[in-house]
Coordinates of N, CA and C in Angstrom, one line a residue:
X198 N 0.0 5.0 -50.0 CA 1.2 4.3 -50.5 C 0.8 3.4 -51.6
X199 N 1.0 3.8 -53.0 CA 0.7 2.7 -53.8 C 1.9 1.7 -54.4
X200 N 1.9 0.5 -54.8 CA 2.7 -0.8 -55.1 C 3.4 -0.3 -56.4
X201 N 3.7 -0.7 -57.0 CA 4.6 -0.8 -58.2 C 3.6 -1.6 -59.2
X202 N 3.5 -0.8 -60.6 CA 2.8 -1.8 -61.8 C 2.7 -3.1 -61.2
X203 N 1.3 -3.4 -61.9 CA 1.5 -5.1 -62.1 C 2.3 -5.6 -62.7
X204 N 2.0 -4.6 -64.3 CA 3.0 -5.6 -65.3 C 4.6 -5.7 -65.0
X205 N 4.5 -5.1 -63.6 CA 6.3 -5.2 -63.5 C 6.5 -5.7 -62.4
X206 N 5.9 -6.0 -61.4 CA 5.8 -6.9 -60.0 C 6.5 -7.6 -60.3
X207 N 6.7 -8.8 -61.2 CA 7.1 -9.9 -61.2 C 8.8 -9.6 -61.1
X208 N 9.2 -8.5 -61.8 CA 10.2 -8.1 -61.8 C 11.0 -7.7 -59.9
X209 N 11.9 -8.3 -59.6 CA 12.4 -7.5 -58.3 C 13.1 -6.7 -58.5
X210 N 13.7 -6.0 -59.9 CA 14.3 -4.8 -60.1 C 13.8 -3.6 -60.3
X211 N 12.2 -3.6 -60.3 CA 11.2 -2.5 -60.1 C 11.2 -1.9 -59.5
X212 N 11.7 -0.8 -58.7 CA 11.3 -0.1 -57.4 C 9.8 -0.4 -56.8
X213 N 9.5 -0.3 -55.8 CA 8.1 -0.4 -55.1 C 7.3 1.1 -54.9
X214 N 8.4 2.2 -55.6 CA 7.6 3.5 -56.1 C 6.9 4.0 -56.9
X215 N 7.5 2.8 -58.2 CA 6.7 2.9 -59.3 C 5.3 3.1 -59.2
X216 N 4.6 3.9 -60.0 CA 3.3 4.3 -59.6 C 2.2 3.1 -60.1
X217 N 1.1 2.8 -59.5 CA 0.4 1.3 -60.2 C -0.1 1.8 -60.9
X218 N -0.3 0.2 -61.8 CA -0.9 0.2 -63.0 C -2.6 0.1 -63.2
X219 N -2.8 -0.6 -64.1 CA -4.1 -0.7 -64.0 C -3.7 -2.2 -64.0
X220 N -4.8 -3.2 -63.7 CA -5.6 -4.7 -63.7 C -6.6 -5.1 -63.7
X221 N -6.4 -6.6 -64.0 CA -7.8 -6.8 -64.3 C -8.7 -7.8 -63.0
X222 N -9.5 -7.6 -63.1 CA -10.4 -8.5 -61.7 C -10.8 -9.7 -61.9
X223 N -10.1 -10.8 -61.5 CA -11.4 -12.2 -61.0 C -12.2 -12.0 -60.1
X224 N -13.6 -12.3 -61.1 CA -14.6 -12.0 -59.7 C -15.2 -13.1 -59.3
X225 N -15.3 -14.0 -57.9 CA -15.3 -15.3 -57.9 C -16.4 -15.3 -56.6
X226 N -17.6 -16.0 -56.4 CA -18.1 -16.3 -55.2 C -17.9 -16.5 -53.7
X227 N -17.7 -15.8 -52.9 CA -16.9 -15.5 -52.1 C -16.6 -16.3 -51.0
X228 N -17.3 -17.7 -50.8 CA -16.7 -19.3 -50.7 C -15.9 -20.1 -51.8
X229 N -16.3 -20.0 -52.4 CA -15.4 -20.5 -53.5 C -14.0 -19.8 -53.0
X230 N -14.0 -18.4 -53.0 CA -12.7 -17.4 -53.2 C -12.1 -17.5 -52.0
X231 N -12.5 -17.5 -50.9 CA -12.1 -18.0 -49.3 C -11.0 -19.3 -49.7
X232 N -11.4 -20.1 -50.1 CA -11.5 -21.4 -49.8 C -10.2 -20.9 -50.8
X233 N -9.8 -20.5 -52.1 CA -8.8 -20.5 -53.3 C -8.0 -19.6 -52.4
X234 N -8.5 -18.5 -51.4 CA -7.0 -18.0 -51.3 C -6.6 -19.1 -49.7
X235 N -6.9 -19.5 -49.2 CA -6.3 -20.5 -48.5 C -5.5 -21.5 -49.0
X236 N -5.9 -21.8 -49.9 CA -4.9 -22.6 -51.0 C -3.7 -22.2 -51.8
X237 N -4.0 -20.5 -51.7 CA -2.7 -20.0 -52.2 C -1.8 -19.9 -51.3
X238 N -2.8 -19.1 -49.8 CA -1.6 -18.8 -49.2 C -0.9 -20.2 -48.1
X239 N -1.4 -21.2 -48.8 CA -1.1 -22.5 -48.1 C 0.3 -23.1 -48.8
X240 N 0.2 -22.6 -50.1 CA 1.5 -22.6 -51.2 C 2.3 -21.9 -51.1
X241 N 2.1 -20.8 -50.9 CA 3.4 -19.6 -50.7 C 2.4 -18.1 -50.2
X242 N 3.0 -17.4 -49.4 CA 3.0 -16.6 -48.8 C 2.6 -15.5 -50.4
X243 N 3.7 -15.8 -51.4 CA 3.6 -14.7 -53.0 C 2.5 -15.0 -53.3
X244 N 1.9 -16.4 -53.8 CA 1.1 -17.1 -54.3 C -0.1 -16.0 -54.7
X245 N -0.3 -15.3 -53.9 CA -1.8 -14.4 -54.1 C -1.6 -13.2 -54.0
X246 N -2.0 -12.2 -54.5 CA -1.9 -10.9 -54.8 C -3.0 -10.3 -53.9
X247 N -3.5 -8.9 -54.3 CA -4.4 -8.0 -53.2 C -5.7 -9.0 -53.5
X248 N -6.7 -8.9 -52.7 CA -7.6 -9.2 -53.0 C -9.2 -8.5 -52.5
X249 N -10.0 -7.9 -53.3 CA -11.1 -7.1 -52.5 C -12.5 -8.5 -52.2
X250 N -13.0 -7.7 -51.3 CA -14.7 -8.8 -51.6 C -15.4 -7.2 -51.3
X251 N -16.8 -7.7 -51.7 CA -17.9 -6.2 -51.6 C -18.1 -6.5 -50.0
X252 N -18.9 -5.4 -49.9 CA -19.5 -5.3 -48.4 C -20.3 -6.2 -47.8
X253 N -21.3 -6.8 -49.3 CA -22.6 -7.8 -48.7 C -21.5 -9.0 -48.5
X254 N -20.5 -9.2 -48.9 CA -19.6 -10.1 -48.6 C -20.5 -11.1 -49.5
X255 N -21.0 -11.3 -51.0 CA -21.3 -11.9 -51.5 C -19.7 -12.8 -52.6
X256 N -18.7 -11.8 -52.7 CA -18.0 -12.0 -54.0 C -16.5 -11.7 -53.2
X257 N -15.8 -12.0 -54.0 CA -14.6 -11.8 -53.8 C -13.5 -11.1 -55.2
X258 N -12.7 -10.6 -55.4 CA -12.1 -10.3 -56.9 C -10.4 -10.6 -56.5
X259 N -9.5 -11.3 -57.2 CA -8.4 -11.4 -57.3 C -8.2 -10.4 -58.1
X260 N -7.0 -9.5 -58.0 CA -6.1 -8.8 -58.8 C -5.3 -9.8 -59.5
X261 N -5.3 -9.4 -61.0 CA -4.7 -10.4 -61.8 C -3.8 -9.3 -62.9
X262 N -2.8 -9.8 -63.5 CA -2.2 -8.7 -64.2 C -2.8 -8.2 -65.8
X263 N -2.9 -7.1 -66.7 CA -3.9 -6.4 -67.4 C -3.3 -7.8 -68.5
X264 N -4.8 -8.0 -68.9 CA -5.0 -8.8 -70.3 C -5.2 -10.3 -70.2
X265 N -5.4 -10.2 -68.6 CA -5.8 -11.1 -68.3 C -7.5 -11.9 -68.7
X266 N -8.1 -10.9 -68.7 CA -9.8 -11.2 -69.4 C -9.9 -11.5 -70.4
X267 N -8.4 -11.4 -71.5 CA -8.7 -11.1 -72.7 C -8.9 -12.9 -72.9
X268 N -8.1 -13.8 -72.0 CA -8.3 -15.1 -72.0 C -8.7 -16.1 -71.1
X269 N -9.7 -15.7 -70.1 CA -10.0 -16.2 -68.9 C -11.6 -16.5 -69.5
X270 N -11.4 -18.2 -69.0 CA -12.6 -18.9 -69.1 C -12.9 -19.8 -68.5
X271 N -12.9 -19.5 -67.1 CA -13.8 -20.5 -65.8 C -14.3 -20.3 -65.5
X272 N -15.2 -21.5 -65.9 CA -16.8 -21.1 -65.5 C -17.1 -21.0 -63.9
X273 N -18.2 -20.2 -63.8 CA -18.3 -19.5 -62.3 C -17.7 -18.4 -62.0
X274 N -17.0 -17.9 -62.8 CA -16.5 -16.4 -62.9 C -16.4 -15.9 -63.4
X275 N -16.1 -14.5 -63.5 CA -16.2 -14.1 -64.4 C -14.7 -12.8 -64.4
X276 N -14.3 -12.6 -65.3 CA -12.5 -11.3 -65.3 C -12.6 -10.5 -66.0
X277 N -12.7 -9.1 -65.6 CA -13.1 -7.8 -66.1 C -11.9 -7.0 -66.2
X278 N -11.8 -6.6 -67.7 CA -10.7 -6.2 -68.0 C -10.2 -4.5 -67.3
X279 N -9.6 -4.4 -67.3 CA -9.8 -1.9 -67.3 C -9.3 -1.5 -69.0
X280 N -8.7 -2.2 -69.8 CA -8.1 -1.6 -70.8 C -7.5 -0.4 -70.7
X281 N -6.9 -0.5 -69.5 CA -6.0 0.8 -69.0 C -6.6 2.2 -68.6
X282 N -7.9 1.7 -67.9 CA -9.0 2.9 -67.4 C -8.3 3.3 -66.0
X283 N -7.7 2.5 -65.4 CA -7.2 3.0 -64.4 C -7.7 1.9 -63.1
X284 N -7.6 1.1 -62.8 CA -8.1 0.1 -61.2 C -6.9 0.1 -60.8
X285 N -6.1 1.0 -59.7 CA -5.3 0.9 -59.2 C -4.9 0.7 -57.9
X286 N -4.1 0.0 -57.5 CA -3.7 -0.3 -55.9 C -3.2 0.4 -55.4
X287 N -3.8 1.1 -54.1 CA -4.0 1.9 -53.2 C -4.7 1.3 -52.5
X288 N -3.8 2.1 -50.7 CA -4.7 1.5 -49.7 C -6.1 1.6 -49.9
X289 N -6.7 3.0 -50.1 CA -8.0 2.4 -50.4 C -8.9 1.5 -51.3
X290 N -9.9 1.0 -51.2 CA -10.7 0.0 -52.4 C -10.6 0.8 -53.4
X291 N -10.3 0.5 -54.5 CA -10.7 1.0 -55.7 C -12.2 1.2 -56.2
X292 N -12.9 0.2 -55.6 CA -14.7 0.1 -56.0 C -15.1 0.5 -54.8
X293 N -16.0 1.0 -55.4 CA -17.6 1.5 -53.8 C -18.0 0.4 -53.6
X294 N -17.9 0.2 -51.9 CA -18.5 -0.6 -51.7 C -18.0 -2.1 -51.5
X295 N -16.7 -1.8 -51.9 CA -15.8 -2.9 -51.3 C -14.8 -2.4 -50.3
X296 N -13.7 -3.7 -50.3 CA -13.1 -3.5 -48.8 C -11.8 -4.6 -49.4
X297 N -10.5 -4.6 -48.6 CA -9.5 -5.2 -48.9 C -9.7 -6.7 -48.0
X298 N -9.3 -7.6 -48.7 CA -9.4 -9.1 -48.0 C -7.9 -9.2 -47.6
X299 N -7.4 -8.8 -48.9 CA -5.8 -8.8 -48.3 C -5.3 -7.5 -49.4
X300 N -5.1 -6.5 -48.3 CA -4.6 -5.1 -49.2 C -3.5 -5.5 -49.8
X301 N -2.9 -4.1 -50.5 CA -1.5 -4.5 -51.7 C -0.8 -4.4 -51.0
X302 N -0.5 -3.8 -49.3 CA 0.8 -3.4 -48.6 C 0.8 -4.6 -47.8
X303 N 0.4 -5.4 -47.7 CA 0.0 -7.0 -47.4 C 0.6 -8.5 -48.5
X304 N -0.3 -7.6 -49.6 CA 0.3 -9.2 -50.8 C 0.3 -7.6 -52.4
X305 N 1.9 -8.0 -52.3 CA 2.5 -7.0 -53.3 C 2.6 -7.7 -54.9
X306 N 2.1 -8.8 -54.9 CA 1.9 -9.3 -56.2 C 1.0 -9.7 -56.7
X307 N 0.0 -9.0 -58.2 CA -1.1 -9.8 -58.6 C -0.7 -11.2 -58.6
X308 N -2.1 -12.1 -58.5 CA -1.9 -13.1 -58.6 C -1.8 -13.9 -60.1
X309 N -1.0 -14.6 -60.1 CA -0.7 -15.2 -61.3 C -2.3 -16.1 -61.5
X310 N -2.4 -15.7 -62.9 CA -3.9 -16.5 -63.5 C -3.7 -18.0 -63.6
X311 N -2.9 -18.8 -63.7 CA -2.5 -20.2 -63.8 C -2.5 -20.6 -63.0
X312 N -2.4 -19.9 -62.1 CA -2.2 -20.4 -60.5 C -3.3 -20.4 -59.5
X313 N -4.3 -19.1 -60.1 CA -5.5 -19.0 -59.6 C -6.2 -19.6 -59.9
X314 N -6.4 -20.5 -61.7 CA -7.5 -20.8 -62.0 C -7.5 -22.4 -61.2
X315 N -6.1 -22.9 -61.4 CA -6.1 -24.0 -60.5 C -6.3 -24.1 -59.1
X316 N -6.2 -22.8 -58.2 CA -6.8 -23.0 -57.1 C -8.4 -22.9 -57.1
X317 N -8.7 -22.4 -58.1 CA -10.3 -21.8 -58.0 C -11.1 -23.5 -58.4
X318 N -10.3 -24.2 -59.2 CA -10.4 -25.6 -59.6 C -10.4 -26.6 -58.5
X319 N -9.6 -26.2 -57.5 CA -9.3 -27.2 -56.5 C -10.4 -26.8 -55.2
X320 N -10.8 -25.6 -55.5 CA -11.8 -25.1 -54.4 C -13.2 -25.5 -54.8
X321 N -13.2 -25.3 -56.1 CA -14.4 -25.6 -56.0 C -14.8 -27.2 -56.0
X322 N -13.6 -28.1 -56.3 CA -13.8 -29.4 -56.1 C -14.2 -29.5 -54.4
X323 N -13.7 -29.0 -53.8 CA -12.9 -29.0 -51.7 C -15.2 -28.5 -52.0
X324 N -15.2 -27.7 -52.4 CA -16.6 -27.3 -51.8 C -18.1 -28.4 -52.6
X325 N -17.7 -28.9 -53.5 CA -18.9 -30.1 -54.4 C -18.1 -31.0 -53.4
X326 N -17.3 -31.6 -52.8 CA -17.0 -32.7 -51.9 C -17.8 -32.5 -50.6
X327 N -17.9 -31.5 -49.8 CA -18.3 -31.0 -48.4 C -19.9 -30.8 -48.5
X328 N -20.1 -30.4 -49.6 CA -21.9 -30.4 -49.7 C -22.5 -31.8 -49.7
X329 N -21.7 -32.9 -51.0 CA -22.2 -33.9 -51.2 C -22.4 -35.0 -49.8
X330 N -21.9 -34.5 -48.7 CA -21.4 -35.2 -47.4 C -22.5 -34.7 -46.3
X331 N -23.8 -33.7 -46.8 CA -24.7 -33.1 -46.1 C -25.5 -34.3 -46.4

């Protein structure tokens, strides 16, 4: 079963048949990214989109909508565009070697980048506060 475009999620007049699109990936340290999607889903249930981590459980990637890399710049991460190669949501991982943290039939909206970089901002402050207290 795959979701509906990203670039049209936002839309609730989309059908949910629409075939997916392509997106782009935040790829964020996978404490850091723990910590940001608890802050999303602490905001709203919508707040966060699918999200994968790899297997070594080193990383985490936010689905974010396409063209998103073309202006993403926080430091500690890094947003890999597809230029319309195809990364699409489907139950299965799209990457070898990853795995869903929260599949797309779970959280049916990429996550908005404004919203992520400020939680990725607020996490990583929540994590330089918790170390400095060792």
């Amino acid at each position: 079963m795959e979701i509906s475009r990203i670039d049209r999620i936002n839309d609730p007049c989309t059908p949910s048949s629409t075939p997916a699109a392509c997106c782009d990936v935040v790829t964020v340290p996978a404490r850091q990214g723990l910590e940001a999607v608890d802050i999303l889903r602490r905001a709203t249930a919508e707040a966060v989109g699918p999200v994968l981590h790899d297997d070594g459980g080193g990383t985490l990637g936010f689905l974010v909508p396409p063209g998103t890399a073309a202006a993403w710049d926080m430091p500690g991460s890094t947003c890999t565009g597809t230029d319309g190669r195809g990364l699409t949501l489907a139950p299965e991982p799209p990457v070898e070697g990853s795995d869903w943290l929260l599949p797309p039939g779970e959280a049916d909206l990429a996550t908005d980048p404004a919203v992520l970089r400020e939680a990725l901002g607020e996490a990583a402050r929540m994590i330089k506060a918790a170390d400095s207290c060792r």
